[in-house]
PDB file of C-alpha atoms in Angstrom:
ATOM      1  CA  UNK A   1      -9.189  -2.815  16.725  1.00  0.00           C
ATOM      2  CA  UNK A   2      -6.118  -4.980  17.235  1.00  0.00           C
ATOM      3  CA  UNK A   3      -7.902  -8.331  16.757  1.00  0.00           C
ATOM      4  CA  UNK A   4      -8.997  -7.186  13.261  1.00  0.00           C
ATOM      5  CA  UNK A   5      -5.370  -6.661  12.197  1.00  0.00           C
ATOM      6  CA  UNK A   6      -4.345  -9.245   9.586  1.00  0.00           C
ATOM      7  CA  UNK A   7      -1.056  -7.799   8.272  1.00  0.00           C
ATOM      8  CA  UNK A   8       1.462  -5.623  10.042  1.00  0.00           C
ATOM      9  CA  UNK A   9       4.699  -4.381   8.470  1.00  0.00           C
ATOM     10  CA  UNK A  10       7.109  -2.675  10.897  1.00  0.00           C
ATOM     11  CA  UNK A  11      10.132  -0.683   9.682  1.00  0.00           C
ATOM     12  CA  UNK A  12      10.911  -3.072   6.809  1.00  0.00           C
ATOM     13  CA  UNK A  13      13.993  -2.580   4.613  1.00  0.00           C
ATOM     14  CA  UNK A  14      15.113  -4.590   1.583  1.00  0.00           C
ATOM     15  CA  UNK A  15      17.960  -4.049  -0.878  1.00  0.00           C
ATOM     16  CA  UNK A  16      19.279  -5.902  -3.923  1.00  0.00           C
ATOM     17  CA  UNK A  17      22.978  -5.205  -4.522  1.00  0.00           C
ATOM     18  CA  UNK A  18      23.085  -1.450  -5.158  1.00  0.00           C
ATOM     19  CA  UNK A  19      19.308  -0.884  -5.189  1.00  0.00           C
ATOM     20  CA  UNK A  20      17.483  -0.039  -1.955  1.00  0.00           C
ATOM     21  CA  UNK A  21      14.051  -1.350  -2.979  1.00  0.00           C
ATOM     22  CA  UNK A  22      12.131  -0.805   0.279  1.00  0.00           C
ATOM     23  CA  UNK A  23      13.149   1.808   2.846  1.00  0.00           C
ATOM     24  CA  UNK A  24      11.689   1.551   6.325  1.00  0.00           C
ATOM     25  CA  UNK A  25       8.047   0.909   5.451  1.00  0.00           C
ATOM     26  CA  UNK A  26       5.302   0.600   8.062  1.00  0.00           C
ATOM     27  CA  UNK A  27       1.732  -0.427   7.294  1.00  0.00           C
ATOM     28  CA  UNK A  28      -1.268  -2.139   8.871  1.00  0.00           C
ATOM     29  CA  UNK A  29      -4.097  -3.901   7.049  1.00  0.00           C
ATOM     30  CA  UNK A  30      -7.337  -4.926   8.734  1.00  0.00           C
ATOM     31  CA  UNK A  31      -9.814  -7.705   8.123  1.00  0.00           C
ATOM     32  CA  UNK A  32     -11.903  -7.097   5.005  1.00  0.00           C
ATOM     33  CA  UNK A  33      -9.861  -4.085   3.900  1.00  0.00           C
ATOM     34  CA  UNK A  34      -8.984  -3.681   0.207  1.00  0.00           C
ATOM     35  CA  UNK A  35      -5.688  -1.796  -0.031  1.00  0.00           C
ATOM     36  CA  UNK A  36      -3.963  -0.496  -3.172  1.00  0.00           C
ATOM     37  CA  UNK A  37      -0.199  -0.131  -3.370  1.00  0.00           C
ATOM     38  CA  UNK A  38      -0.088   2.516  -6.063  1.00  0.00           C
ATOM     39  CA  UNK A  39       3.097   3.630  -7.750  1.00  0.00           C
ATOM     40  CA  UNK A  40       5.200   3.519 -10.927  1.00  0.00           C
ATOM     41  CA  UNK A  41       7.408   0.623 -11.993  1.00  0.00           C
ATOM     42  CA  UNK A  42      10.390   0.419  -9.654  1.00  0.00           C
ATOM     43  CA  UNK A  43       8.524   1.954  -6.694  1.00  0.00           C
ATOM     44  CA  UNK A  44       9.130  -1.141  -4.521  1.00  0.00           C
ATOM     45  CA  UNK A  45       5.541  -2.441  -4.611  1.00  0.00           C
ATOM     46  CA  UNK A  46       6.365  -5.967  -5.808  1.00  0.00           C
ATOM     47  CA  UNK A  47       9.282  -6.333  -3.375  1.00  0.00           C
ATOM     48  CA  UNK A  48       7.037  -5.312  -0.477  1.00  0.00           C
ATOM     49  CA  UNK A  49       4.310  -7.775  -1.496  1.00  0.00           C
ATOM     50  CA  UNK A  50       6.848 -10.578  -1.970  1.00  0.00           C
ATOM     51  CA  UNK A  51       8.046 -10.014   1.604  1.00  0.00           C
ATOM     52  CA  UNK A  52       4.460 -10.051   2.897  1.00  0.00           C
ATOM     53  CA  UNK A  53       3.804 -13.341   1.074  1.00  0.00           C
ATOM     54  CA  UNK A  54       7.023 -14.886   2.380  1.00  0.00           C
ATOM     55  CA  UNK A  55       8.892 -15.146  -0.942  1.00  0.00           C
ATOM     56  CA  UNK A  56      11.514 -12.562   0.128  1.00  0.00           C
ATOM     57  CA  UNK A  57      12.924 -11.949   3.593  1.00  0.00           C
ATOM     58  CA  UNK A  58      13.387  -8.400   4.888  1.00  0.00           C
ATOM     59  CA  UNK A  59      16.957  -7.246   5.554  1.00  0.00           C
ATOM     60  CA  UNK A  60      15.593  -5.435   8.586  1.00  0.00           C
ATOM     61  CA  UNK A  61      12.219  -5.025  10.264  1.00  0.00           C
ATOM     62  CA  UNK A  62       9.366  -7.411  10.922  1.00  0.00           C
ATOM     63  CA  UNK A  63       6.245  -8.657   9.134  1.00  0.00           C
ATOM     64  CA  UNK A  64       3.438 -10.486  10.916  1.00  0.00           C
ATOM     65  CA  UNK A  65       0.407 -12.174   9.333  1.00  0.00           C
ATOM     66  CA  UNK A  66      -2.545 -12.676  11.733  1.00  0.00           C
ATOM     67  CA  UNK A  67      -0.051 -11.877  14.491  1.00  0.00           C
ATOM     68  CA  UNK A  68       2.438 -14.570  13.426  1.00  0.00           C
ATOM     69  CA  UNK A  69       5.870 -14.364  11.836  1.00  0.00           C
ATOM     70  CA  UNK A  70       6.633 -16.449   8.742  1.00  0.00           C
ATOM     71  CA  UNK A  71       9.433 -18.419  10.404  1.00  0.00           C
ATOM     72  CA  UNK A  72       7.950 -21.564  11.931  1.00  0.00           C
ATOM     73  CA  UNK A  73       4.406 -20.815  10.703  1.00  0.00           C
ATOM     74  CA  UNK A  74       4.879 -21.341   6.949  1.00  0.00           C
ATOM     75  CA  UNK A  75       2.289 -24.106   6.489  1.00  0.00           C
ATOM     76  CA  UNK A  76      -0.439 -22.320   8.416  1.00  0.00           C
ATOM     77  CA  UNK A  77       0.143 -18.981   6.697  1.00  0.00           C
ATOM     78  CA  UNK A  78       0.351 -20.450   3.190  1.00  0.00           C
ATOM     79  CA  UNK A  79      -3.117 -21.916   3.742  1.00  0.00           C
ATOM     80  CA  UNK A  80      -4.738 -18.548   4.450  1.00  0.00           C
ATOM     81  CA  UNK A  81      -3.085 -16.585   1.619  1.00  0.00           C
ATOM     82  CA  UNK A  82      -4.115 -16.494  -2.026  1.00  0.00           C
ATOM     83  CA  UNK A  83      -1.750 -14.849  -4.456  1.00  0.00           C
ATOM     84  CA  UNK A  84      -1.402 -13.960  -8.089  1.00  0.00           C
ATOM     85  CA  UNK A  85       1.992 -12.779  -9.292  1.00  0.00           C
ATOM     86  CA  UNK A  86       2.669 -10.396 -12.188  1.00  0.00           C
ATOM     87  CA  UNK A  87       2.909 -13.304 -14.605  1.00  0.00           C
ATOM     88  CA  UNK A  88       1.344 -16.731 -14.107  1.00  0.00           C
ATOM     89  CA  UNK A  89       2.647 -19.622 -16.197  1.00  0.00           C
ATOM     90  CA  UNK A  90       0.211 -22.470 -16.730  1.00  0.00           C
ATOM     91  CA  UNK A  91       0.557 -25.929 -18.200  1.00  0.00           C
ATOM     92  CA  UNK A  92      -0.706 -25.289 -21.734  1.00  0.00           C
ATOM     93  CA  UNK A  93      -2.184 -28.731 -22.341  1.00  0.00           C
ATOM     94  CA  UNK A  94      -4.267 -28.828 -19.187  1.00  0.00           C
ATOM     95  CA  UNK A  95      -7.899 -27.789 -19.395  1.00  0.00           C
ATOM     96  CA  UNK A  96      -9.293 -24.975 -17.224  1.00  0.00           C
ATOM     97  CA  UNK A  97     -11.108 -27.395 -14.912  1.00  0.00           C
ATOM     98  CA  UNK A  98      -8.034 -29.637 -14.664  1.00  0.00           C
ATOM     99  CA  UNK A  99      -5.816 -26.684 -13.786  1.00  0.00           C
ATOM    100  CA  UNK A 100      -8.121 -25.607 -10.971  1.00  0.00           C
ATOM    101  CA  UNK A 101      -8.439 -29.218  -9.752  1.00  0.00           C
ATOM    102  CA  UNK A 102      -4.645 -29.472  -9.603  1.00  0.00           C
ATOM    103  CA  UNK A 103      -4.415 -26.449  -7.315  1.00  0.00           C
ATOM    104  CA  UNK A 104      -7.450 -27.539  -5.292  1.00  0.00           C
ATOM    105  CA  UNK A 105      -5.583 -30.797  -4.622  1.00  0.00           C
ATOM    106  CA  UNK A 106      -2.806 -28.881  -2.860  1.00  0.00           C
ATOM    107  CA  UNK A 107      -5.383 -27.825  -0.242  1.00  0.00           C
ATOM    108  CA  UNK A 108      -7.356 -31.123  -0.231  1.00  0.00           C
ATOM    109  CA  UNK A 109     -10.351 -29.256  -1.670  1.00  0.00           C
ATOM    110  CA  UNK A 110     -12.922 -31.157  -3.755  1.00  0.00           C
ATOM    111  CA  UNK A 111     -14.626 -30.458  -7.067  1.00  0.00           C
ATOM    112  CA  UNK A 112     -17.440 -28.425  -5.469  1.00  0.00           C
ATOM    113  CA  UNK A 113     -15.022 -25.545  -4.897  1.00  0.00           C
ATOM    114  CA  UNK A 114     -13.575 -25.946  -8.408  1.00  0.00           C
ATOM    115  CA  UNK A 115     -17.066 -25.476  -9.856  1.00  0.00           C
ATOM    116  CA  UNK A 116     -17.703 -22.479  -7.596  1.00  0.00           C
ATOM    117  CA  UNK A 117     -14.480 -20.837  -8.787  1.00  0.00           C
ATOM    118  CA  UNK A 118     -15.271 -21.445 -12.461  1.00  0.00           C
ATOM    119  CA  UNK A 119     -18.565 -19.664 -11.846  1.00  0.00           C
ATOM    120  CA  UNK A 120     -17.003 -16.814  -9.803  1.00  0.00           C
ATOM    121  CA  UNK A 121     -14.426 -15.967 -12.491  1.00  0.00           C
ATOM    122  CA  UNK A 122     -16.869 -16.425 -15.390  1.00  0.00           C
ATOM    123  CA  UNK A 123     -15.100 -19.268 -17.202  1.00  0.00           C
ATOM    124  CA  UNK A 124     -18.087 -21.656 -17.502  1.00  0.00           C
ATOM    125  CA  UNK A 125     -17.872 -21.689 -21.294  1.00  0.00           C
ATOM    126  CA  UNK A 126     -14.114 -22.324 -21.141  1.00  0.00           C
ATOM    127  CA  UNK A 127     -14.269 -25.131 -18.573  1.00  0.00           C
ATOM    128  CA  UNK A 128     -13.017 -27.745 -21.073  1.00  0.00           C
ATOM    129  CA  UNK A 129     -10.716 -25.456 -23.045  1.00  0.00           C
ATOM    130  CA  UNK A 130      -6.976 -25.966 -22.958  1.00  0.00           C
ATOM    131  CA  UNK A 131      -5.214 -23.126 -21.145  1.00  0.00           C
ATOM    132  CA  UNK A 132      -3.118 -22.424 -24.264  1.00  0.00           C
ATOM    133  CA  UNK A 133      -6.309 -21.355 -26.072  1.00  0.00           C
ATOM    134  CA  UNK A 134      -7.403 -18.748 -23.502  1.00  0.00           C
ATOM    135  CA  UNK A 135      -7.174 -15.007 -24.179  1.00  0.00           C
ATOM    136  CA  UNK A 136      -5.032 -12.779 -21.941  1.00  0.00           C
ATOM    137  CA  UNK A 137      -8.056 -11.693 -19.917  1.00  0.00           C
ATOM    138  CA  UNK A 138      -9.289 -15.281 -19.499  1.00  0.00           C
ATOM    139  CA  UNK A 139      -5.843 -16.413 -18.354  1.00  0.00           C
ATOM    140  CA  UNK A 140      -5.816 -13.641 -15.784  1.00  0.00           C
ATOM    141  CA  UNK A 141      -9.284 -14.626 -14.552  1.00  0.00           C
ATOM    142  CA  UNK A 142      -7.994 -18.185 -14.187  1.00  0.00           C
ATOM    143  CA  UNK A 143      -5.006 -16.885 -12.197  1.00  0.00           C
ATOM    144  CA  UNK A 144      -7.388 -15.058  -9.851  1.00  0.00           C
ATOM    145  CA  UNK A 145      -9.502 -18.223  -9.600  1.00  0.00           C
ATOM    146  CA  UNK A 146      -6.413 -20.132  -8.460  1.00  0.00           C
ATOM    147  CA  UNK A 147      -5.655 -17.399  -5.905  1.00  0.00           C
ATOM    148  CA  UNK A 148      -9.203 -17.744  -4.527  1.00  0.00           C
ATOM    149  CA  UNK A 149      -9.395 -21.565  -4.525  1.00  0.00           C
ATOM    150  CA  UNK A 150      -8.561 -21.890  -0.808  1.00  0.00           C
ATOM    151  CA  UNK A 151     -11.010 -19.186   0.348  1.00  0.00           C
ATOM    152  CA  UNK A 152      -8.084 -17.038   1.471  1.00  0.00           C
ATOM    153  CA  UNK A 153      -8.138 -14.693   4.440  1.00  0.00           C
ATOM    154  CA  UNK A 154      -5.628 -12.537   2.546  1.00  0.00           C
ATOM    155  CA  UNK A 155      -5.502 -12.023  -1.218  1.00  0.00           C
ATOM    156  CA  UNK A 156      -2.323 -10.583  -2.749  1.00  0.00           C
ATOM    157  CA  UNK A 157      -2.566  -9.462  -6.383  1.00  0.00           C
ATOM    158  CA  UNK A 158       0.490  -8.031  -8.143  1.00  0.00           C
ATOM    159  CA  UNK A 159      -0.479  -5.890 -11.172  1.00  0.00           C
ATOM    160  CA  UNK A 160      -3.423  -8.187 -12.060  1.00  0.00           C
ATOM    161  CA  UNK A 161      -4.613  -6.176 -15.080  1.00  0.00           C
ATOM    162  CA  UNK A 162      -1.354  -4.983 -16.649  1.00  0.00           C
ATOM    163  CA  UNK A 163      -1.416  -5.515 -20.396  1.00  0.00           C
ATOM    164  CA  UNK A 164      -5.148  -6.235 -20.563  1.00  0.00           C
ATOM    165  CA  UNK A 165      -7.569  -4.324 -22.770  1.00  0.00           C
ATOM    166  CA  UNK A 166     -10.150  -2.107 -21.011  1.00  0.00           C
ATOM    167  CA  UNK A 167     -12.949  -4.699 -21.246  1.00  0.00           C
ATOM    168  CA  UNK A 168     -10.816  -7.498 -19.788  1.00  0.00           C
ATOM    169  CA  UNK A 169      -9.650  -5.128 -17.034  1.00  0.00           C
ATOM    170  CA  UNK A 170     -13.223  -4.292 -16.062  1.00  0.00           C
ATOM    171  CA  UNK A 171     -14.138  -7.999 -15.952  1.00  0.00           C
ATOM    172  CA  UNK A 172     -11.375  -8.480 -13.374  1.00  0.00           C
ATOM    173  CA  UNK A 173     -12.708  -5.490 -11.419  1.00  0.00           C
ATOM    174  CA  UNK A 174     -16.200  -7.005 -11.327  1.00  0.00           C
ATOM    175  CA  UNK A 175     -14.831 -10.282  -9.893  1.00  0.00           C
ATOM    176  CA  UNK A 176     -12.975  -8.396  -7.162  1.00  0.00           C
ATOM    177  CA  UNK A 177     -15.921  -6.107  -6.346  1.00  0.00           C
ATOM    178  CA  UNK A 178     -18.175  -9.154  -5.919  1.00  0.00           C
ATOM    179  CA  UNK A 179     -15.567 -10.751  -3.652  1.00  0.00           C
ATOM    180  CA  UNK A 180     -15.475  -7.627  -1.473  1.00  0.00           C
ATOM    181  CA  UNK A 181     -19.262  -7.687  -1.068  1.00  0.00           C
ATOM    182  CA  UNK A 182     -19.516 -11.394  -0.248  1.00  0.00           C
ATOM    183  CA  UNK A 183     -16.486 -12.102   1.936  1.00  0.00           C
ATOM    184  CA  UNK A 184     -14.227 -10.756   4.670  1.00  0.00           C
ATOM    185  CA  UNK A 185     -11.090 -11.325   2.613  1.00  0.00           C
ATOM    186  CA  UNK A 186      -8.429  -8.642   2.939  1.00  0.00           C
ATOM    187  CA  UNK A 187      -6.697  -7.690  -0.309  1.00  0.00           C
ATOM    188  CA  UNK A 188      -3.474  -5.967  -1.266  1.00  0.00           C
ATOM    189  CA  UNK A 189      -3.451  -4.922  -4.906  1.00  0.00           C
ATOM    190  CA  UNK A 190      -0.340  -3.465  -6.527  1.00  0.00           C
ATOM    191  CA  UNK A 191      -1.105  -1.278  -9.509  1.00  0.00           C
ATOM    192  CA  UNK A 192       0.068   1.741 -11.501  1.00  0.00           C
ATOM    193  CA  UNK A 193      -3.483   2.411 -12.717  1.00  0.00           C
ATOM    194  CA  UNK A 194      -5.077   5.278 -10.794  1.00  0.00           C
ATOM    195  CA  UNK A 195      -8.571   4.262 -11.880  1.00  0.00           C
ATOM    196  CA  UNK A 196      -8.048   0.717 -10.597  1.00  0.00           C
ATOM    197  CA  UNK A 197      -7.045   1.928  -7.146  1.00  0.00           C
ATOM    198  CA  UNK A 198      -9.991   4.342  -7.042  1.00  0.00           C
ATOM    199  CA  UNK A 199     -12.530   1.729  -8.166  1.00  0.00           C
ATOM    200  CA  UNK A 200     -11.503  -1.247  -6.049  1.00  0.00           C
ATOM    201  CA  UNK A 201      -9.795  -0.119  -2.874  1.00  0.00           C
ATOM    202  CA  UNK A 202     -10.977   1.627   0.258  1.00  0.00           C
ATOM    203  CA  UNK A 203      -7.430   2.542   1.314  1.00  0.00           C
ATOM    204  CA  UNK A 204      -4.641   3.705  -0.996  1.00  0.00           C
ATOM    205  CA  UNK A 205      -0.916   3.746  -0.297  1.00  0.00           C
ATOM    206  CA  UNK A 206       1.134   5.810  -2.777  1.00  0.00           C
ATOM    207  CA  UNK A 207       4.704   4.504  -3.117  1.00  0.00           C
ATOM    208  CA  UNK A 208       7.767   5.727  -4.968  1.00  0.00           C
ATOM    209  CA  UNK A 209      11.465   4.894  -4.651  1.00  0.00           C
ATOM    210  CA  UNK A 210      10.870   2.423  -1.827  1.00  0.00           C
ATOM    211  CA  UNK A 211       8.976   4.759   0.505  1.00  0.00           C
ATOM    212  CA  UNK A 212       5.348   5.601   1.231  1.00  0.00           C
ATOM    213  CA  UNK A 213       4.641   9.148   0.042  1.00  0.00           C
ATOM    214  CA  UNK A 214       1.033   9.396   1.204  1.00  0.00           C
ATOM    215  CA  UNK A 215      -1.724   7.046   2.371  1.00  0.00           C
ATOM    216  CA  UNK A 216      -5.397   7.229   3.228  1.00  0.00           C
ATOM    217  CA  UNK A 217      -8.864   6.804   1.798  1.00  0.00           C
ATOM    218  CA  UNK A 218      -9.493   8.349  -1.611  1.00  0.00           C
ATOM    219  CA  UNK A 219     -11.298  11.300  -0.026  1.00  0.00           C
ATOM    220  CA  UNK A 220      -8.511  11.845   2.502  1.00  0.00           C
ATOM    221  CA  UNK A 221      -5.898  11.831  -0.262  1.00  0.00           C
ATOM    222  CA  UNK A 222      -7.830  14.224  -2.456  1.00  0.00           C
ATOM    223  CA  UNK A 223      -8.997  16.522   0.392  1.00  0.00           C
ATOM    224  CA  UNK A 224     -12.590  16.349  -0.766  1.00  0.00           C
ATOM    225  CA  UNK A 225     -13.708  18.757   1.940  1.00  0.00           C
ATOM    226  CA  UNK A 226     -11.565  21.549   0.496  1.00  0.00           C
ATOM    227  CA  UNK A 227     -12.415  23.752  -2.439  1.00  0.00           C
ATOM    228  CA  UNK A 228      -9.271  22.730  -4.352  1.00  0.00           C
ATOM    229  CA  UNK A 229      -9.657  22.330  -8.111  1.00  0.00           C
ATOM    230  CA  UNK A 230      -7.372  21.705 -11.067  1.00  0.00           C
ATOM    231  CA  UNK A 231      -7.615  24.014 -14.084  1.00  0.00           C
ATOM    232  CA  UNK A 232      -6.268  22.580 -17.344  1.00  0.00           C
ATOM    233  CA  UNK A 233      -5.864  25.015 -20.193  1.00  0.00           C
ATOM    234  CA  UNK A 234      -4.690  25.384 -23.777  1.00  0.00           C
ATOM    235  CA  UNK A 235      -3.285  28.722 -24.916  1.00  0.00           C
ATOM    236  CA  UNK A 236      -2.985  30.233 -28.383  1.00  0.00           C
ATOM    237  CA  UNK A 237       0.716  30.877 -27.765  1.00  0.00           C
ATOM    238  CA  UNK A 238       3.428  28.663 -26.299  1.00  0.00           C
ATOM    239  CA  UNK A 239       4.072  28.722 -22.567  1.00  0.00           C
ATOM    240  CA  UNK A 240       7.632  29.802 -21.861  1.00  0.00           C
ATOM    241  CA  UNK A 241       9.861  29.115 -18.867  1.00  0.00           C
ATOM    242  CA  UNK A 242       9.042  32.601 -17.581  1.00  0.00           C
ATOM    243  CA  UNK A 243       5.306  31.902 -17.669  1.00  0.00           C
ATOM    244  CA  UNK A 244       5.620  28.620 -15.839  1.00  0.00           C
ATOM    245  CA  UNK A 245       7.996  29.906 -13.154  1.00  0.00           C
ATOM    246  CA  UNK A 246       6.883  33.502 -12.831  1.00  0.00           C
ATOM    247  CA  UNK A 247       7.179  35.033  -9.366  1.00  0.00           C
ATOM    248  CA  UNK A 248       4.317  37.350 -10.315  1.00  0.00           C
ATOM    249  CA  UNK A 249       1.874  34.470 -10.084  1.00  0.00           C
ATOM    250  CA  UNK A 250       1.496  32.812  -6.659  1.00  0.00           C
ATOM    251  CA  UNK A 251       0.652  29.349  -8.018  1.00  0.00           C
ATOM    252  CA  UNK A 252       2.728  26.697  -9.742  1.00  0.00           C
ATOM    253  CA  UNK A 253       1.807  26.342 -13.412  1.00  0.00           C
ATOM    254  CA  UNK A 254       2.832  22.881 -14.548  1.00  0.00           C
ATOM    255  CA  UNK A 255       3.538  22.153 -18.216  1.00  0.00           C
ATOM    256  CA  UNK A 256       1.142  19.887 -20.096  1.00  0.00           C
ATOM    257  CA  UNK A 257       1.760  17.345 -22.853  1.00  0.00           C
ATOM    258  CA  UNK A 258       2.468  20.049 -25.450  1.00  0.00           C
ATOM    259  CA  UNK A 259       4.000  23.508 -25.175  1.00  0.00           C
ATOM    260  CA  UNK A 260       0.638  25.241 -25.456  1.00  0.00           C
ATOM    261  CA  UNK A 261      -0.914  23.262 -22.583  1.00  0.00           C
ATOM    262  CA  UNK A 262      -0.605  23.646 -18.840  1.00  0.00           C
ATOM    263  CA  UNK A 263      -2.436  23.094 -15.595  1.00  0.00           C
ATOM    264  CA  UNK A 264      -2.605  24.748 -12.215  1.00  0.00           C
ATOM    265  CA  UNK A 265      -4.065  23.749  -8.843  1.00  0.00           C
ATOM    266  CA  UNK A 266      -6.241  26.397  -7.229  1.00  0.00           C
ATOM    267  CA  UNK A 267      -6.744  25.955  -3.485  1.00  0.00           C
ATOM    268  CA  UNK A 268      -9.800  28.175  -3.388  1.00  0.00           C
ATOM    269  CA  UNK A 269     -11.384  28.110  -6.806  1.00  0.00           C
ATOM    270  CA  UNK A 270     -13.832  30.995  -6.415  1.00  0.00           C
ATOM    271  CA  UNK A 271     -11.267  33.544  -5.208  1.00  0.00           C
ATOM    272  CA  UNK A 272      -8.184  32.337  -7.091  1.00  0.00           C
ATOM    273  CA  UNK A 273      -9.658  31.790 -10.572  1.00  0.00           C
ATOM    274  CA  UNK A 274     -10.017  35.562 -11.200  1.00  0.00           C
ATOM    275  CA  UNK A 275      -6.366  36.034 -10.104  1.00  0.00           C
ATOM    276  CA  UNK A 276      -5.308  33.285 -12.506  1.00  0.00           C
ATOM    277  CA  UNK A 277      -7.236  34.864 -15.398  1.00  0.00           C
ATOM    278  CA  UNK A 278      -5.772  38.289 -14.614  1.00  0.00           C
ATOM    279  CA  UNK A 279      -2.250  36.888 -14.544  1.00  0.00           C
ATOM    280  CA  UNK A 280      -2.676  35.149 -17.913  1.00  0.00           C
ATOM    281  CA  UNK A 281      -3.874  38.403 -19.427  1.00  0.00           C
ATOM    282  CA  UNK A 282      -0.978  40.372 -17.901  1.00  0.00           C
ATOM    283  CA  UNK A 283       1.603  38.089 -19.566  1.00  0.00           C
ATOM    284  CA  UNK A 284      -0.263  38.183 -22.896  1.00  0.00           C
ATOM    285  CA  UNK A 285      -1.434  34.578 -22.884  1.00  0.00           C
ATOM    286  CA  UNK A 286      -4.691  34.101 -24.761  1.00  0.00           C
ATOM    287  CA  UNK A 287      -6.642  31.067 -23.533  1.00  0.00           C
ATOM    288  CA  UNK A 288      -8.140  28.888 -26.234  1.00  0.00           C
ATOM    289  CA  UNK A 289      -9.646  26.264 -23.962  1.00  0.00           C
ATOM    290  CA  UNK A 290     -10.014  25.865 -20.205  1.00  0.00           C
ATOM    291  CA  UNK A 291     -11.420  23.019 -18.128  1.00  0.00           C
ATOM    292  CA  UNK A 292     -11.929  22.826 -14.385  1.00  0.00           C
ATOM    293  CA  UNK A 293     -12.080  19.488 -12.556  1.00  0.00           C
ATOM    294  CA  UNK A 294     -11.628  17.860  -9.175  1.00  0.00           C
ATOM    295  CA  UNK A 295      -8.078  16.874  -8.241  1.00  0.00           C
ATOM    296  CA  UNK A 296      -7.158  13.251  -9.137  1.00  0.00           C
ATOM    297  CA  UNK A 297      -4.644  10.777  -7.759  1.00  0.00           C
ATOM    298  CA  UNK A 298      -2.484  11.513 -10.795  1.00  0.00           C
ATOM    299  CA  UNK A 299      -2.446  15.214  -9.852  1.00  0.00           C
ATOM    300  CA  UNK A 300      -1.473  14.247  -6.315  1.00  0.00           C
ATOM    301  CA  UNK A 301       1.360  12.035  -7.571  1.00  0.00           C
ATOM    302  CA  UNK A 302       2.621  14.849  -9.820  1.00  0.00           C
ATOM    303  CA  UNK A 303       2.551  17.294  -6.905  1.00  0.00           C
ATOM    304  CA  UNK A 304       4.507  14.829  -4.740  1.00  0.00           C
ATOM    305  CA  UNK A 305       7.100  13.726  -7.324  1.00  0.00           C
ATOM    306  CA  UNK A 306       7.052  16.226 -10.201  1.00  0.00           C
ATOM    307  CA  UNK A 307       6.127  13.540 -12.730  1.00  0.00           C
ATOM    308  CA  UNK A 308       3.174  11.424 -13.843  1.00  0.00           C
ATOM    309  CA  UNK A 309       2.840   7.907 -12.477  1.00  0.00           C
ATOM    310  CA  UNK A 310       3.207   6.211 -15.861  1.00  0.00           C
ATOM    311  CA  UNK A 311       6.119   8.306 -17.171  1.00  0.00           C
TER     312      UNK A 311
END
């Protein structure tokens, strides 16, 4: 419904000198929706988010937040947005509680909210620690705490877990999952981690080279209702160009990480697997190992672009 719409991007373009970073993007985000902008470095994700948060201005097109343009509504819109950029620089010799109090002061928020945030982001034991002494994961939790200090209607997180170890990443995920359960905050998360998009977001927008390639829920993107499966295999002999591009086989065999590995998407697993096995035998490929699995976002990205998202 229209009154639930919190962000609307209409035919937005943005270029920097010779680079066209965003090319005619349209998107709508509703109240309470968690949306992932998923794509490799250079896809245009950060530029798009910076235009949504008012840091950059589009060359062309229009962005509205709760139905309002940035121009003339800056103060009101800044108060309803929480954001965490790719890198947050803190004042090293301020304590955690002092840092949060500083940002709370910008919104005339008292210490009650500061204490709530310390609890939400799990930094109780670090309350009196200087920021300089925090680990990477703790610093990122503090950055998210700052983004949440004003109880934002819209939360914008740009690559919040890049560079973190798996444990620290999952701690961030837990904070965001809890937020989704307890509030009506809408979130845009930019990421190049497939698993992050799958775990946190109910709507995923796949971007590359400044355009949206595909968007939808996870199930819509992966066509869960179909019988499509991915078969990964290792052969005893190397796969040649002829094997991978053979006209005798009706499916595209994509090369794997090494010359003896490959994978193929079968649209109807039960009927097409025997054809695949027969083809491999006919070209004298002996299979050493074979694994069948559901299609992933990474498979989808490869099928759309011909490369993996983190290449």
